Short mmCIF file of C-alpha atoms in Angstrom, two decimals:
data_model
loop_
_atom_site.label_atom_id
_atom_site.label_comp_id
_atom_site.label_asym_id
_atom_site.label_seq_id
_atom_site.Cartn_x
_atom_site.Cartn_y
_atom_site.Cartn_z
CA MET M 917 39.31 103.77 113.35
CA SER M 918 42.37 101.75 112.60
CA GLU M 919 42.01 102.51 108.89
CA HIS M 920 43.53 105.84 109.73
CA ALA M 921 46.25 104.53 111.98
CA VAL M 922 49.00 105.67 109.66
CA SER M 923 47.44 108.93 108.55
CA SER M 924 45.72 109.95 111.81
CA PRO M 925 46.88 113.20 113.42
CA GLU M 926 47.95 111.44 116.61
CA ILE M 927 50.65 109.58 114.72
CA THR M 928 53.21 111.96 113.33
CA PHE M 929 55.75 109.45 112.16
CA SER M 930 56.02 105.75 111.75
CA PRO M 931 59.25 104.48 113.29
CA GLU M 932 61.94 103.53 110.82
CA HIS M 933 61.58 99.80 110.60
CA ALA M 934 64.76 98.03 109.68
CA SER M 935 64.83 97.33 105.99
CA GLY M 936 66.51 93.96 106.34
CA THR M 937 65.96 90.96 108.58
CA LYS M 938 69.55 90.94 109.78
CA LYS M 939 68.71 92.33 113.23
CA ILE M 940 65.98 89.71 113.73
CA TRP M 941 68.30 86.80 112.95
CA LYS M 942 71.05 88.30 115.07
CA THR M 943 68.61 88.44 118.00
CA PHE M 944 67.58 84.87 117.32
CA TRP M 945 71.20 83.73 117.59
CA ILE M 946 71.74 85.75 120.76
CA LEU M 947 68.63 84.16 122.33
CA SER M 948 69.72 80.68 121.24
CA ILE M 949 73.22 81.10 122.63
CA ILE M 950 71.90 82.42 125.95
CA THR M 951 69.47 79.48 126.15
CA ILE M 952 72.28 77.01 125.47
CA ALA M 953 74.37 78.71 128.17
CA GLU M 954 71.42 78.37 130.57
CA LEU M 955 71.09 74.69 129.75
CA GLY M 956 74.82 74.24 130.34
CA ILE M 957 74.48 75.86 133.76
CA GLY M 958 71.37 73.74 134.47
CA LEU M 959 73.34 70.58 133.73
CA ALA M 960 76.23 71.88 135.86
CA ILE M 961 73.81 72.30 138.79
CA TYR M 962 72.51 68.77 138.15
CA ASN M 963 76.03 67.35 138.26
CA ILE M 964 76.94 69.32 141.38
CA HIS M 965 73.85 67.87 143.11
CA LYS M 966 74.74 64.39 141.93
CA GLY M 967 78.38 64.71 142.94
CA PRO M 968 79.79 63.49 146.23
CA ASP M 969 80.36 66.93 147.73
CA PRO M 970 77.67 69.43 146.63
CA SER M 971 78.50 73.02 147.50
CA ALA M 972 75.44 75.12 148.31
CA ALA M 973 77.31 78.36 147.57
CA LEU M 974 78.31 77.20 144.09
CA VAL M 975 74.74 76.11 143.30
CA LEU M 976 73.46 79.49 144.49
CA PHE M 977 76.02 81.25 142.31
CA PHE M 978 74.96 79.26 139.24
CA LYS M 979 71.27 79.90 139.96
CA GLY M 980 72.01 83.63 140.15
CA MET M 981 73.80 83.39 136.80
CA VAL M 982 70.75 81.76 135.17
CA CYS M 983 68.50 84.50 136.55
CA ILE M 984 70.73 87.20 135.02
CA LEU M 985 70.81 85.36 131.68
CA THR M 986 66.99 85.12 131.76
CA LEU M 987 66.71 88.87 132.28
CA ALA M 988 69.01 89.38 129.30
CA LYS M 989 66.72 87.18 127.19
CA ALA M 990 63.68 89.13 128.37
CA TYR M 991 65.43 92.37 127.37
CA TYR M 992 66.12 91.13 123.84
CA ILE M 993 62.58 89.78 123.33
CA VAL M 994 60.91 92.99 124.52
CA SER M 995 63.32 95.41 122.92
CA ILE M 996 63.85 93.81 119.51
CA PHE M 997 60.99 91.37 118.87
CA MET M 998 58.29 93.54 120.42
CA HIS M 999 59.95 96.68 119.00
CA LEU M 1000 59.70 98.50 122.34
CA GLY M 1001 63.24 99.76 121.80
CA ASP M 1002 62.05 101.56 118.65
CA GLU M 1003 59.24 103.43 120.43
CA ILE M 1004 59.41 106.94 121.86
CA ARG M 1005 60.95 107.17 125.33
CA ASN M 1006 57.67 108.08 127.07
CA MET M 1007 56.21 104.82 125.80
CA ILE M 1008 59.20 102.83 127.04
CA MET M 1009 58.96 104.47 130.48
CA THR M 1010 55.24 103.89 130.90
CA ILE M 1011 55.83 100.17 130.40
CA VAL M 1012 59.12 99.71 132.22
CA VAL M 1013 58.63 101.91 135.30
CA PRO M 1014 55.52 100.06 136.66
CA LEU M 1015 57.37 96.77 136.23
CA LEU M 1016 59.94 98.01 138.77
CA LEU M 1017 57.33 97.11 141.41
CA PHE M 1018 58.45 93.53 140.82
CA VAL M 1019 61.74 94.29 142.56
CA TRP M 1020 59.97 94.82 145.86
CA PHE M 1021 57.34 92.10 145.25
CA ILE M 1022 60.03 89.50 144.79
CA THR M 1023 62.16 90.71 147.70
CA ALA M 1024 59.24 90.97 150.13
CA PHE M 1025 57.58 87.67 149.28
CA LEU M 1026 60.72 85.53 149.20
CA TRP M 1027 61.75 87.12 152.49
CA ASP M 1028 58.34 86.20 153.88
CA GLY M 1029 58.65 82.63 152.62
CA ASN M 1030 62.02 82.31 154.29
CA ALA M 1031 60.59 83.70 157.53
CA TRP M 1032 57.86 81.04 157.41
CA LYS M 1033 60.50 78.37 157.03
CA ASN M 1034 62.35 79.67 160.06
CA LEU M 1035 59.16 79.72 162.13
CA ARG M 1036 58.36 76.19 161.01
CA ASN M 1037 61.79 74.86 161.86
CA THR M 1038 61.85 76.51 165.28
CA ASP M 1039 58.20 75.88 166.24
CA GLY M 1040 57.51 79.59 166.18
CA GLY M 1041 60.79 80.48 167.88
CA SER M 1042 60.26 78.20 170.88
CA ARG M 1043 63.35 76.12 170.11
CA THR M 1044 66.59 76.66 168.24
CA ALA M 1045 66.75 75.67 164.60
CA PRO M 1046 68.40 72.35 163.84
CA THR M 1047 71.84 72.99 162.41
CA GLU M 1048 71.21 70.80 159.41
CA GLN M 1049 67.98 70.25 157.57
CA VAL M 1050 66.91 67.18 155.70
CA GLN M 1051 68.31 67.48 152.21
CA GLN M 1052 67.15 65.55 149.23
CA HIS M 1053 70.53 64.35 148.04
CA ALA M 1054 73.26 65.18 150.46
CA PRO M 1055 73.52 67.50 153.43
CA ALA M 1056 74.95 70.64 151.85
CA ALA M 1057 74.71 72.46 155.18
CA VAL M 1058 77.26 70.13 156.75
CA ASP M 1059 79.60 70.78 153.88
CA ASN M 1060 79.44 74.49 154.56
CA HIS M 1061 80.28 74.04 158.21
CA GLU M 1062 83.34 72.01 157.34
CA LYS M 1063 84.62 74.72 155.04
CA LYS M 1064 84.34 77.32 157.78
CA MET L 1303 69.94 110.73 131.72
CA SER L 1304 68.77 113.53 129.41
CA THR L 1305 72.24 113.86 127.88
CA ASN L 1306 72.12 110.16 127.33
CA ALA L 1307 68.76 110.62 125.61
CA ILE L 1308 70.28 113.05 123.16
CA GLN L 1309 73.18 110.77 122.45
CA THR L 1310 71.02 107.77 121.76
CA ASN L 1311 68.69 109.89 119.64
CA THR L 1312 65.46 108.98 121.47
CA LYS L 1313 63.09 111.85 122.30
CA TRP L 1314 60.93 112.97 125.18
CA TRP L 1315 57.43 114.17 124.47
CA ASN L 1316 57.09 117.95 124.34
CA GLY L 1317 53.38 118.44 123.71
CA GLY L 1318 51.24 119.12 120.68
CA ARG L 1319 50.51 115.55 119.64
CA SER L 1320 50.01 112.01 120.94
CA PRO L 1321 52.76 111.51 123.49
CA PHE L 1322 53.45 107.92 122.55
CA ASN L 1323 53.24 108.18 118.78
CA VAL L 1324 51.57 104.80 118.83
CA SER L 1325 48.05 103.97 117.72
CA TYR L 1326 45.36 103.44 120.33
CA GLY L 1327 45.17 99.70 119.75
CA LYS L 1328 48.86 99.14 120.24
CA VAL L 1329 49.01 101.18 123.45
CA MET L 1330 46.09 99.20 124.84
CA MET L 1331 47.74 95.92 123.86
CA TRP L 1332 50.84 97.01 125.77
CA TYR L 1333 48.78 97.88 128.83
CA PHE L 1334 46.97 94.56 128.66
CA LEU L 1335 50.29 92.75 128.42
CA MET L 1336 51.60 94.70 131.40
CA SER L 1337 48.61 93.64 133.51
CA ASP L 1338 49.08 90.07 132.29
CA ALA L 1339 52.73 90.29 133.31
CA PHE L 1340 51.60 91.16 136.84
CA THR L 1341 49.23 88.18 136.85
CA PHE L 1342 51.98 85.78 135.86
CA GLY L 1343 54.38 87.56 138.19
CA ALA L 1344 51.97 87.07 141.09
CA PHE L 1345 51.69 83.33 140.30
CA LEU L 1346 55.44 82.86 140.04
CA ILE L 1347 56.17 84.91 143.17
CA SER L 1348 53.58 82.95 145.12
CA TYR L 1349 55.27 79.76 143.94
CA GLY L 1350 58.64 81.16 145.02
CA THR L 1351 57.27 82.06 148.46
CA ILE L 1352 55.96 78.56 149.08
CA ARG L 1353 59.16 77.05 147.77
CA PHE L 1354 61.20 79.20 150.15
CA SER L 1355 58.97 78.27 153.09
CA VAL L 1356 59.57 74.51 152.99
CA ASN L 1357 62.74 72.57 153.65
CA ASN L 1358 62.46 70.31 150.62
CA TRP L 1359 61.35 70.86 147.09
CA ALA L 1360 61.14 68.52 144.11
CA ASP L 1361 64.38 68.41 142.09
CA PRO L 1362 63.47 69.51 138.51
CA ASN L 1363 66.30 67.47 137.02
CA HIS L 1364 64.73 64.40 138.59
CA VAL L 1365 61.09 65.23 137.75
CA PHE L 1366 61.55 66.39 134.15
CA ASN L 1367 64.02 63.88 132.76
CA ALA L 1368 61.92 62.08 130.15
CA PHE L 1369 61.82 62.39 126.38
CA PRO L 1370 59.25 60.91 123.95
CA PHE L 1371 60.28 57.52 122.56
CA ALA L 1372 63.37 57.49 124.78
CA GLY L 1373 61.95 55.00 127.27
CA HIS L 1374 63.39 55.39 130.75
CA ALA L 1375 66.56 57.18 129.64
CA ASN L 1376 67.60 59.87 132.11
CA LEU L 1377 67.65 63.06 130.02
CA PRO L 1378 67.29 66.06 132.32
CA LEU L 1379 66.36 69.36 130.61
CA ALA L 1380 66.29 67.79 127.13
CA PHE L 1381 62.57 67.92 126.39
CA VAL L 1382 62.01 71.33 127.92
CA SER L 1383 64.88 72.78 125.90
CA LEU L 1384 63.17 71.47 122.77
CA MET L 1385 59.99 73.26 123.86
CA THR L 1386 61.96 76.45 124.53
CA PHE L 1387 63.57 76.40 121.09
CA ILE L 1388 60.20 75.75 119.42
CA LEU L 1389 58.79 78.84 121.12
CA ILE L 1390 61.83 81.04 120.36
CA PHE L 1391 61.69 79.96 116.73
CA SER L 1392 57.97 80.66 116.43
CA SER L 1393 58.70 84.09 117.90
CA VAL L 1394 61.23 84.67 115.11
CA THR L 1395 58.72 83.66 112.41
CA MET L 1396 56.18 86.00 114.03
CA VAL L 1397 58.56 88.95 113.89
CA LEU L 1398 59.32 88.06 110.26
CA ALA L 1399 55.57 88.11 109.53
CA VAL L 1400 55.37 91.61 111.04
CA HIS L 1401 58.35 92.59 108.92
CA GLU L 1402 56.65 91.33 105.73
CA GLY L 1403 53.55 93.27 106.81
CA HIS L 1404 55.56 96.50 106.84
CA LYS L 1405 56.55 95.76 103.27
CA MET L 1406 52.85 95.09 102.42
CA ASN L 1407 53.84 91.64 101.16
CA ARG L 1408 50.76 89.48 101.64
CA LYS L 1409 52.33 86.20 100.54
CA GLY L 1410 55.21 86.71 102.98
CA VAL L 1411 52.85 87.43 105.88
CA GLU L 1412 50.82 84.30 105.07
CA LYS L 1413 53.92 82.11 104.93
CA TYR L 1414 55.32 83.29 108.27
CA MET L 1415 51.92 83.23 109.99
CA VAL L 1416 51.52 79.58 108.98
CA LEU L 1417 54.97 78.79 110.40
CA THR L 1418 54.15 80.64 113.62
CA ILE L 1419 50.89 78.72 114.03
CA LEU L 1420 52.68 75.43 113.42
CA GLY L 1421 55.26 76.40 116.08
CA GLY L 1422 52.47 77.15 118.55
CA LEU L 1423 50.75 73.83 117.85
CA ALA L 1424 54.05 71.97 118.23
CA PHE L 1425 54.58 73.60 121.61
CA LEU L 1426 51.07 72.66 122.74
CA GLY L 1427 51.66 69.08 121.59
CA CYS L 1428 54.87 68.94 123.63
CA GLN L 1429 53.08 70.26 126.68
CA ALA L 1430 50.29 67.71 126.28
CA TRP L 1431 52.88 64.93 126.15
CA GLU L 1432 54.69 66.27 129.19
CA TRP L 1433 51.52 66.54 131.27
CA THR L 1434 50.37 63.07 130.25
CA HIS L 1435 53.75 61.64 131.11
CA LEU L 1436 53.76 63.28 134.55
CA ILE L 1437 50.17 62.37 135.43
CA THR L 1438 50.29 58.77 134.24
CA GLY L 1439 53.93 57.93 135.05
CA ASP L 1440 53.87 55.98 138.32
CA HIS L 1441 56.67 56.08 140.86
CA ALA L 1442 57.09 54.11 144.07
CA VAL L 1443 56.40 56.18 147.20
CA LEU L 1444 56.63 55.21 150.85
CA VAL L 1445 53.33 56.18 152.49
CA ASN L 1446 52.78 55.19 156.15
CA GLY L 1447 55.27 52.35 155.84
CA GLN L 1448 53.61 50.98 152.69
CA ILE L 1449 54.89 51.23 149.12
CA GLU L 1450 52.35 52.92 146.85
CA HIS L 1451 52.61 54.01 143.21
CA TRP L 1452 51.81 57.64 142.51
CA GLY L 1453 51.77 59.86 139.44
CA THR L 1454 52.14 63.62 139.68
CA THR L 1455 48.80 65.37 140.23
CA VAL L 1456 47.67 68.58 141.88
CA SER L 1457 47.02 66.76 145.14
CA LYS L 1458 50.03 64.48 145.47
CA ASN L 1459 53.34 63.66 143.89
CA PRO L 1460 56.20 61.22 144.43
CA TRP L 1461 59.05 63.76 144.42
CA GLY L 1462 59.99 63.94 148.11
CA HIS L 1463 63.42 63.07 149.49
CA GLU L 1464 64.49 59.43 149.49
CA VAL L 1465 64.66 57.27 152.61
CA MET L 1466 65.96 53.76 153.30
CA HIS L 1467 63.14 51.20 153.36
CA GLU L 1468 63.80 47.43 153.58
CA GLY L 1469 67.29 47.80 152.18
CA ALA L 1470 66.44 50.04 149.23
CA MET L 1471 66.13 53.79 148.72
CA VAL L 1472 62.53 54.83 148.14
CA ALA L 1473 60.97 58.27 147.66
CA THR L 1474 58.58 59.87 150.15
CA PRO L 1475 55.58 62.04 149.20
CA GLY L 1476 56.79 65.32 147.70
CA PRO L 1477 55.75 68.87 148.64
CA ILE L 1478 51.97 69.03 148.23
CA ALA L 1479 52.08 72.46 146.55
CA PHE L 1480 54.36 71.28 143.74
CA GLY L 1481 51.69 69.79 141.46
CA GLY L 1482 49.25 72.65 141.91
CA TYR L 1483 51.84 75.27 141.07
CA PHE L 1484 53.33 73.32 138.19
CA PHE L 1485 50.04 72.45 136.48
CA GLY L 1486 48.47 75.79 137.38
CA ILE L 1487 51.21 77.99 136.00
CA THR L 1488 52.22 75.91 132.97
CA GLY L 1489 48.48 75.40 132.31
CA PHE L 1490 47.81 79.13 132.44
CA HIS L 1491 50.75 79.69 130.11
CA GLY L 1492 49.58 76.88 127.81
CA PHE L 1493 46.16 78.52 127.70
CA HIS L 1494 47.87 81.73 126.57
CA VAL L 1495 49.67 79.79 123.85
CA PHE L 1496 46.36 78.25 122.81
CA SER L 1497 44.57 81.60 122.60
CA GLY L 1498 47.62 83.02 120.79
CA VAL L 1499 47.28 80.26 118.18
CA ILE L 1500 43.58 81.09 117.77
CA ILE L 1501 44.38 84.81 117.35
CA ASN L 1502 47.07 83.96 114.80
CA VAL L 1503 44.66 81.74 112.85
CA VAL L 1504 42.15 84.61 112.74
CA MET L 1505 44.93 86.93 111.52
CA LEU L 1506 45.93 84.40 108.85
CA ILE L 1507 42.35 84.18 107.60
CA LYS L 1508 41.99 87.96 107.55
CA THR L 1509 45.28 88.23 105.64
CA ARG L 1510 44.11 85.66 103.08
CA LEU L 1511 40.81 87.51 102.65
CA GLY L 1512 42.82 90.65 101.89
CA HIS L 1513 41.38 92.70 104.77
CA PHE L 1514 44.72 94.27 105.61
CA ASP L 1515 45.50 95.14 101.99
CA GLN L 1516 42.15 96.97 101.81
CA ARG L 1517 42.96 98.76 105.06
CA GLY L 1518 46.34 99.83 103.74
CA HIS L 1519 48.42 98.49 106.64
CA TYR L 1520 49.17 95.33 108.57
CA GLU L 1521 48.98 96.76 112.07
CA MET L 1522 46.74 93.94 113.32
CA ILE L 1523 49.58 91.54 112.65
CA GLU L 1524 51.79 93.71 114.86
CA LYS L 1525 49.26 93.59 117.71
CA ALA L 1526 48.88 89.82 117.44
CA GLY L 1527 52.68 89.68 117.31
CA LEU L 1528 52.97 91.61 120.58
CA TYR L 1529 50.75 89.03 122.28
CA TRP L 1530 52.69 86.14 120.78
CA HIS L 1531 56.06 87.53 121.89
CA PHE L 1532 54.64 88.06 125.35
CA VAL L 1533 53.76 84.37 125.50
CA ASP L 1534 57.37 83.59 124.61
CA LEU L 1535 58.54 86.07 127.25
CA VAL L 1536 56.47 84.39 129.96
CA TRP L 1537 57.83 81.00 128.96
CA VAL L 1538 61.37 82.31 129.49
CA PHE L 1539 60.46 82.92 133.14
CA VAL L 1540 58.44 79.72 133.58
CA PHE L 1541 61.43 77.83 132.16
CA LEU L 1542 63.67 79.57 134.71
CA CYS L 1543 61.45 79.04 137.74
CA PHE L 1544 60.31 75.46 137.16
CA TYR L 1545 63.04 73.75 135.20
CA LEU L 1546 66.35 75.53 135.78
CA ILE L 1547 66.41 76.50 139.44
#
């Protein structure tokens, strides 16, 4: 079966594979730099938490940044290392389009988790939520109120 | 979008032959990886849901701050970044092995497969150390007014918020779900790394025996490579969800 993979009628061309390894090493450096940037942001979050006046908004901003950087890394791994970028567009679409379901999965489930937290903190809506919750390091919620 | 397609020189299928221009085995590997992505996605989303539903969660910079032979030094993110770089590097050697396969260079494939396998084993070793450190490393916890010493297991962990007890700050029991999610998801990923190493060893043996030279192509190395890169891809997200945020 796979003996004929190259010559079989279903395969009409083999994609032009790069002749050099330049692209691979370039991708390696891109991935490394993104990872170092992520670590830098991780340490920034750590220091914000440790600091005297942690800002919840700033931490959220940095966490969003790390998520975007992670998606960039995923793009490079799938597109270059797994050669999906070299395949025919139908192939790319049949992999990428089903993964779009994740957008709603993530939205719906995190929303649900947050709703559970609200129910928990209000005893199912029978009392108003406490204005500040117990925080591990410092009450970030209080900080936000002061800024308003 | 179609104008864009023309500009970037990629084509849509217009009948007459296999739409994907990819061999059966490779298409099926992609579909398997897609289903595996949903499995991991479901685990990570479930973890996110639970994390969103409680007021406190363990601080990763506090939990994962140890490094082998560094004693009690506080080194947040250090060890896990080492693990990340090991996996990225083994992904690079894997893609180089695939590249040598395209050139039908058996010696090159063997060399890079050996490096990839070593990278995988190094990652597994790191994970074994990390698990051992978490499970056996005791921390003081205030339980019902008494100080107890707990490691991190699936049923309990010492990573709750700190309270004042007899003039000193002491931790309270952490979120119960933390250990289960951490060991479950990193364990499932580690199992993927382990099976990836086994697959790569089989590929190395088949390369050495000259099976792929007889066959006339090194496509099996590409399929094993897809799986290996997927393992790296999942780690990128595990790294994000457990260690960074």
